[in-house]
């Protein structure tokens, strides 16, 4: 699937894990489908686009539809197809990425529109998804084997819930911060107020996986299987908008709530 790598925060400090795109020292090599920063879902018409198993689907990049560079904002738009392993097209998607150059921080707006171009589309109720980043290893809430005994990262959401309790909770935003190269760095993801099912649920793990997931109600709230299914008919589309805020310090230092409101 398309992904962004490397993800560099203020000062050019890397904020996403290297592996599996390249090998860096002291990294755990688990979950090979956690490719830096990406969008995918674990059940689209019954096909898994999140993992990379034998029967997993493929998000195929078809073309760039717009590219713009500049000193203040860069824009990338691309058109993709969601295919089964045997090449059957299930749906199409359009991505729009806007990268903002700011003096003290970095912003990325990531918009994804999923089109029911081939018939009805059902985004199935699963925790495996969707707007995601796998953070650099030193930011983890639970350190890997190479970083035991060293300072760890922390997680906080817009409701004030912290660390491991943030998994599966609904919130407008989540901030994950921790030590990187001797500094405290953070990544916040903002759920746009007009997104379906705002405020979204969060599939955020102690090992550095960090994802907004509006479709996992069965897992997050112990609802009946399929309670979170999101359906749209042939010819319809659904759009999700997210902002990534890459910053220094914790959620207080970085005024995450203020930037969310902006």
Short mmCIF file of C-alpha atoms in Angstrom, two decimals:
data_model
loop_
_atom_site.label_atom_id
_atom_site.label_comp_id
_atom_site.label_asym_id
_atom_site.label_seq_id
_atom_site.Cartn_x
_atom_site.Cartn_y
_atom_site.Cartn_z
CA UNK A 1 0.00 0.00 0.00
CA UNK A 2 1.09 3.62 -0.37
CA UNK A 3 2.83 4.98 2.72
CA UNK A 4 4.90 7.96 3.83
CA UNK A 5 8.49 7.37 4.90
CA UNK A 6 10.47 8.79 6.54
CA UNK A 7 8.27 10.96 8.75
CA UNK A 8 10.39 13.82 10.06
CA UNK A 9 9.28 16.18 12.81
CA UNK A 10 10.66 19.57 13.85
CA UNK A 11 14.41 19.74 13.37
CA UNK A 12 14.30 16.81 10.97
CA UNK A 13 13.98 14.33 13.85
CA UNK A 14 12.54 10.98 12.69
CA UNK A 15 9.20 10.13 14.31
CA UNK A 16 8.25 6.90 12.54
CA UNK A 17 9.76 3.43 12.80
CA UNK A 18 12.24 2.42 10.09
CA UNK A 19 11.36 -1.25 9.69
CA UNK A 20 10.24 -2.84 7.39
CA UNK A 21 11.20 -0.11 4.90
CA UNK A 22 14.79 -0.19 6.13
CA UNK A 23 16.69 -1.50 9.12
CA UNK A 24 17.74 0.77 11.98
CA UNK A 25 19.46 -0.22 15.23
CA UNK A 26 17.48 -1.30 18.31
CA UNK A 27 14.13 -1.77 16.60
CA UNK A 28 11.67 -4.60 17.15
CA UNK A 29 10.75 -6.26 13.86
CA UNK A 30 7.11 -7.11 14.50
CA UNK A 31 4.00 -6.38 12.43
CA UNK A 32 5.62 -5.98 8.99
CA UNK A 33 2.46 -4.30 7.72
CA UNK A 34 3.04 -1.30 10.03
CA UNK A 35 4.71 0.78 7.33
CA UNK A 36 5.52 4.18 8.85
CA UNK A 37 2.40 6.30 8.08
CA UNK A 38 -0.49 4.91 6.03
CA UNK A 39 -4.23 4.45 5.60
CA UNK A 40 -5.88 1.03 5.28
CA UNK A 41 -8.65 -1.06 6.80
CA UNK A 42 -8.82 -4.69 7.86
CA UNK A 43 -12.21 -5.51 6.32
CA UNK A 44 -13.49 -4.00 3.08
CA UNK A 45 -16.18 -6.30 1.68
CA UNK A 46 -14.56 -9.08 3.67
CA UNK A 47 -11.04 -8.46 2.31
CA UNK A 48 -8.20 -7.53 4.67
CA UNK A 49 -6.31 -4.46 3.43
CA UNK A 50 -4.54 -3.93 6.78
CA UNK A 51 -2.27 -6.95 7.03
CA UNK A 52 -0.03 -8.55 4.42
CA UNK A 53 -1.01 -12.19 4.74
CA UNK A 54 -1.54 -14.63 1.89
CA UNK A 55 -5.08 -13.49 1.17
CA UNK A 56 -4.68 -9.81 2.02
CA UNK A 57 -5.89 -7.16 -0.39
CA UNK A 58 -3.64 -4.71 -2.20
CA UNK A 59 -4.02 -0.94 -2.39
CA UNK A 60 -2.54 -0.18 -5.81
CA UNK A 61 -1.29 3.30 -6.61
CA UNK A 62 -2.59 4.19 -10.09
CA UNK A 63 -1.50 7.79 -10.65
CA UNK A 64 -0.80 11.15 -9.12
CA UNK A 65 -3.59 13.56 -10.02
CA UNK A 66 -1.98 16.73 -8.64
CA UNK A 67 1.44 17.71 -7.31
CA UNK A 68 2.37 21.12 -5.93
CA UNK A 69 5.52 22.19 -4.17
CA UNK A 70 6.12 25.47 -2.36
CA UNK A 71 7.82 27.16 0.59
CA UNK A 72 4.70 27.05 2.81
CA UNK A 73 2.60 24.09 1.64
CA UNK A 74 3.06 21.06 -0.56
CA UNK A 75 0.17 19.06 -2.00
CA UNK A 76 0.04 15.45 -3.24
CA UNK A 77 -3.12 13.92 -4.67
CA UNK A 78 -3.23 10.32 -5.81
CA UNK A 79 -5.74 7.83 -7.14
CA UNK A 80 -5.64 4.22 -5.93
CA UNK A 81 -7.49 0.97 -6.46
CA UNK A 82 -8.43 -1.58 -3.79
CA UNK A 83 -7.80 -5.02 -5.27
CA UNK A 84 -8.16 -8.59 -4.08
CA UNK A 85 -5.15 -10.89 -4.36
CA UNK A 86 -6.45 -12.12 -7.72
CA UNK A 87 -6.79 -8.56 -9.05
CA UNK A 88 -10.53 -8.03 -8.63
CA UNK A 89 -11.30 -4.36 -8.00
CA UNK A 90 -13.47 -3.74 -4.92
CA UNK A 91 -13.38 0.05 -4.72
CA UNK A 92 -11.25 3.08 -5.51
CA UNK A 93 -9.85 5.81 -3.30
CA UNK A 94 -8.49 9.32 -3.71
CA UNK A 95 -5.92 10.68 -1.27
CA UNK A 96 -5.07 14.35 -0.72
CA UNK A 97 -2.03 15.16 1.41
CA UNK A 98 -1.09 18.70 2.41
CA UNK A 99 2.22 19.28 4.19
CA UNK A 100 2.61 22.63 5.94
CA UNK A 101 6.00 24.16 6.68
CA UNK A 102 5.92 25.88 10.06
CA UNK A 103 8.78 27.28 12.10
CA UNK A 104 8.15 25.36 15.32
CA UNK A 105 6.19 22.31 14.20
CA UNK A 106 4.97 20.32 11.19
CA UNK A 107 1.42 19.70 10.01
CA UNK A 108 0.10 17.05 7.63
CA UNK A 109 -3.52 16.98 6.49
CA UNK A 110 -4.46 13.53 5.18
CA UNK A 111 -7.84 13.26 3.42
CA UNK A 112 -9.08 9.96 2.02
CA UNK A 113 -12.23 9.47 -0.08
CA UNK A 114 -13.38 5.89 -0.62
CA UNK A 115 -15.62 5.38 -3.67
CA UNK A 116 -18.11 2.53 -4.09
CA UNK A 117 -17.15 2.37 -7.75
CA UNK A 118 -17.80 -1.36 -8.23
CA UNK A 119 -20.92 -1.86 -6.11
CA UNK A 120 -21.87 -1.61 -2.45
CA UNK A 121 -18.95 -1.23 -0.05
CA UNK A 122 -18.99 -2.36 3.57
CA UNK A 123 -16.19 -1.29 5.89
CA UNK A 124 -16.43 -4.14 8.38
CA UNK A 125 -16.33 -3.80 12.14
CA UNK A 126 -12.73 -4.62 13.11
CA UNK A 127 -10.09 -3.04 15.30
CA UNK A 128 -7.54 -3.41 12.49
CA UNK A 129 -7.48 0.07 10.99
CA UNK A 130 -7.33 2.74 9.72
CA UNK A 131 -5.51 6.13 9.72
CA UNK A 132 -2.24 5.02 11.24
CA UNK A 133 1.37 5.68 12.13
CA UNK A 134 3.92 3.35 13.74
CA UNK A 135 6.10 5.57 15.91
CA UNK A 136 9.84 5.40 16.36
CA UNK A 137 10.75 2.83 18.99
CA UNK A 138 11.96 5.15 21.76
CA UNK A 139 8.54 6.83 21.92
CA UNK A 140 6.75 3.60 22.90
CA UNK A 141 4.72 3.49 26.11
CA UNK A 142 6.08 -0.04 26.66
CA UNK A 143 9.78 -0.16 25.78
CA UNK A 144 11.15 -2.85 23.51
CA UNK A 145 13.90 -5.22 24.59
CA UNK A 146 16.63 -2.75 23.57
CA UNK A 147 15.23 0.16 25.62
CA UNK A 148 14.27 -1.47 28.91
CA UNK A 149 15.06 0.75 31.88
CA UNK A 150 15.09 3.90 29.77
CA UNK A 151 12.47 6.69 29.77
CA UNK A 152 9.32 5.79 27.85
CA UNK A 153 6.62 7.60 25.96
CA UNK A 154 3.09 8.50 27.03
CA UNK A 155 -0.36 8.71 25.48
CA UNK A 156 -3.13 11.21 26.28
CA UNK A 157 -6.45 11.98 24.60
CA UNK A 158 -8.74 14.99 24.46
CA UNK A 159 -10.79 13.63 27.37
CA UNK A 160 -7.75 13.50 29.65
CA UNK A 161 -7.51 9.68 29.54
CA UNK A 162 -3.89 8.55 29.63
CA UNK A 163 -1.56 5.78 28.53
CA UNK A 164 -2.98 2.24 28.22
CA UNK A 165 -6.52 3.38 29.07
CA UNK A 166 -6.74 5.33 25.79
CA UNK A 167 -7.17 2.18 23.68
CA UNK A 168 -10.67 1.86 22.28
CA UNK A 169 -11.87 5.17 23.72
CA UNK A 170 -13.57 7.92 21.70
CA UNK A 171 -11.81 11.27 21.53
CA UNK A 172 -11.34 14.28 19.26
CA UNK A 173 -7.60 13.82 19.33
CA UNK A 174 -4.85 11.66 20.76
CA UNK A 175 -1.26 12.72 21.43
CA UNK A 176 1.61 10.21 21.72
CA UNK A 177 4.90 11.70 22.90
CA UNK A 178 8.22 10.45 24.16
CA UNK A 179 12.01 10.68 24.01
CA UNK A 180 13.76 10.86 20.63
CA UNK A 181 17.45 11.70 20.33
CA UNK A 182 17.54 13.34 23.77
CA UNK A 183 14.40 15.43 23.24
CA UNK A 184 10.70 14.97 23.95
CA UNK A 185 8.84 14.76 20.65
CA UNK A 186 5.19 14.14 19.97
CA UNK A 187 2.67 13.19 17.31
CA UNK A 188 -0.99 14.15 17.65
CA UNK A 189 -3.73 13.00 15.29
CA UNK A 190 -6.87 15.13 15.01
CA UNK A 191 -10.24 13.68 13.99
CA UNK A 192 -12.08 16.22 11.81
CA UNK A 193 -15.44 17.27 13.34
CA UNK A 194 -17.25 16.43 10.07
CA UNK A 195 -15.87 12.89 9.89
CA UNK A 196 -18.42 10.07 10.10
CA UNK A 197 -18.83 8.98 13.73
CA UNK A 198 -16.81 11.84 15.19
CA UNK A 199 -15.31 11.62 17.76
CA UNK A 200 -13.63 8.47 16.53
CA UNK A 201 -12.35 5.47 18.45
CA UNK A 202 -8.59 4.95 18.77
CA UNK A 203 -6.58 1.79 18.14
CA UNK A 204 -3.53 3.08 20.00
CA UNK A 205 -1.10 0.54 21.46
CA UNK A 206 1.69 0.61 24.03
CA UNK A 207 4.20 -0.61 21.40
CA UNK A 208 3.90 2.48 19.18
CA UNK A 209 1.00 1.71 16.86
CA UNK A 210 -1.28 4.73 16.73
CA UNK A 211 -4.47 4.70 14.65
CA UNK A 212 -7.85 6.38 14.38
CA UNK A 213 -10.55 3.79 13.69
CA UNK A 214 -14.22 4.79 13.24
CA UNK A 215 -15.39 1.24 12.43
CA UNK A 216 -14.29 -0.95 15.37
CA UNK A 217 -17.29 -0.62 17.70
CA UNK A 218 -17.60 -4.37 18.36
CA UNK A 219 -14.05 -4.54 19.72
CA UNK A 220 -13.89 -1.16 21.43
CA UNK A 221 -17.31 -1.18 23.10
CA UNK A 222 -18.06 -4.92 23.28
CA UNK A 223 -21.05 -4.45 20.99
CA UNK A 224 -22.42 -7.34 18.90
CA UNK A 225 -20.27 -8.35 15.90
CA UNK A 226 -20.82 -6.03 12.97
CA UNK A 227 -22.33 -3.23 15.08
CA UNK A 228 -19.80 -0.79 13.66
CA UNK A 229 -20.15 -1.73 9.99
CA UNK A 230 -20.14 1.29 7.69
CA UNK A 231 -22.02 0.73 4.42
CA UNK A 232 -22.39 2.88 1.33
CA UNK A 233 -24.11 2.05 -1.95
CA UNK A 234 -22.72 1.84 -5.47
CA UNK A 235 -21.85 5.32 -6.69
CA UNK A 236 -21.60 6.78 -3.19
CA UNK A 237 -18.44 7.93 -1.45
CA UNK A 238 -17.26 8.55 2.08
CA UNK A 239 -14.51 10.99 3.09
CA UNK A 240 -12.37 11.00 6.21
CA UNK A 241 -10.12 13.92 7.12
CA UNK A 242 -7.27 13.82 9.63
CA UNK A 243 -4.54 16.22 10.69
CA UNK A 244 -1.17 15.07 12.02
CA UNK A 245 0.56 17.56 14.32
CA UNK A 246 4.27 16.82 14.80
CA UNK A 247 5.65 18.77 17.74
CA UNK A 248 8.17 19.13 20.53
CA UNK A 249 7.27 18.44 24.17
CA UNK A 250 4.16 16.91 25.70
CA UNK A 251 0.53 17.83 25.02
CA UNK A 252 0.73 20.84 27.39
CA UNK A 253 3.99 22.20 25.98
CA UNK A 254 2.68 21.81 22.43
CA UNK A 255 -0.79 23.26 23.18
CA UNK A 256 -2.43 20.35 21.40
CA UNK A 257 -6.00 21.38 22.24
CA UNK A 258 -5.37 24.90 20.92
CA UNK A 259 -4.02 23.51 17.65
CA UNK A 260 -6.96 21.15 17.37
CA UNK A 261 -9.41 24.06 17.67
CA UNK A 262 -7.50 25.95 14.99
#
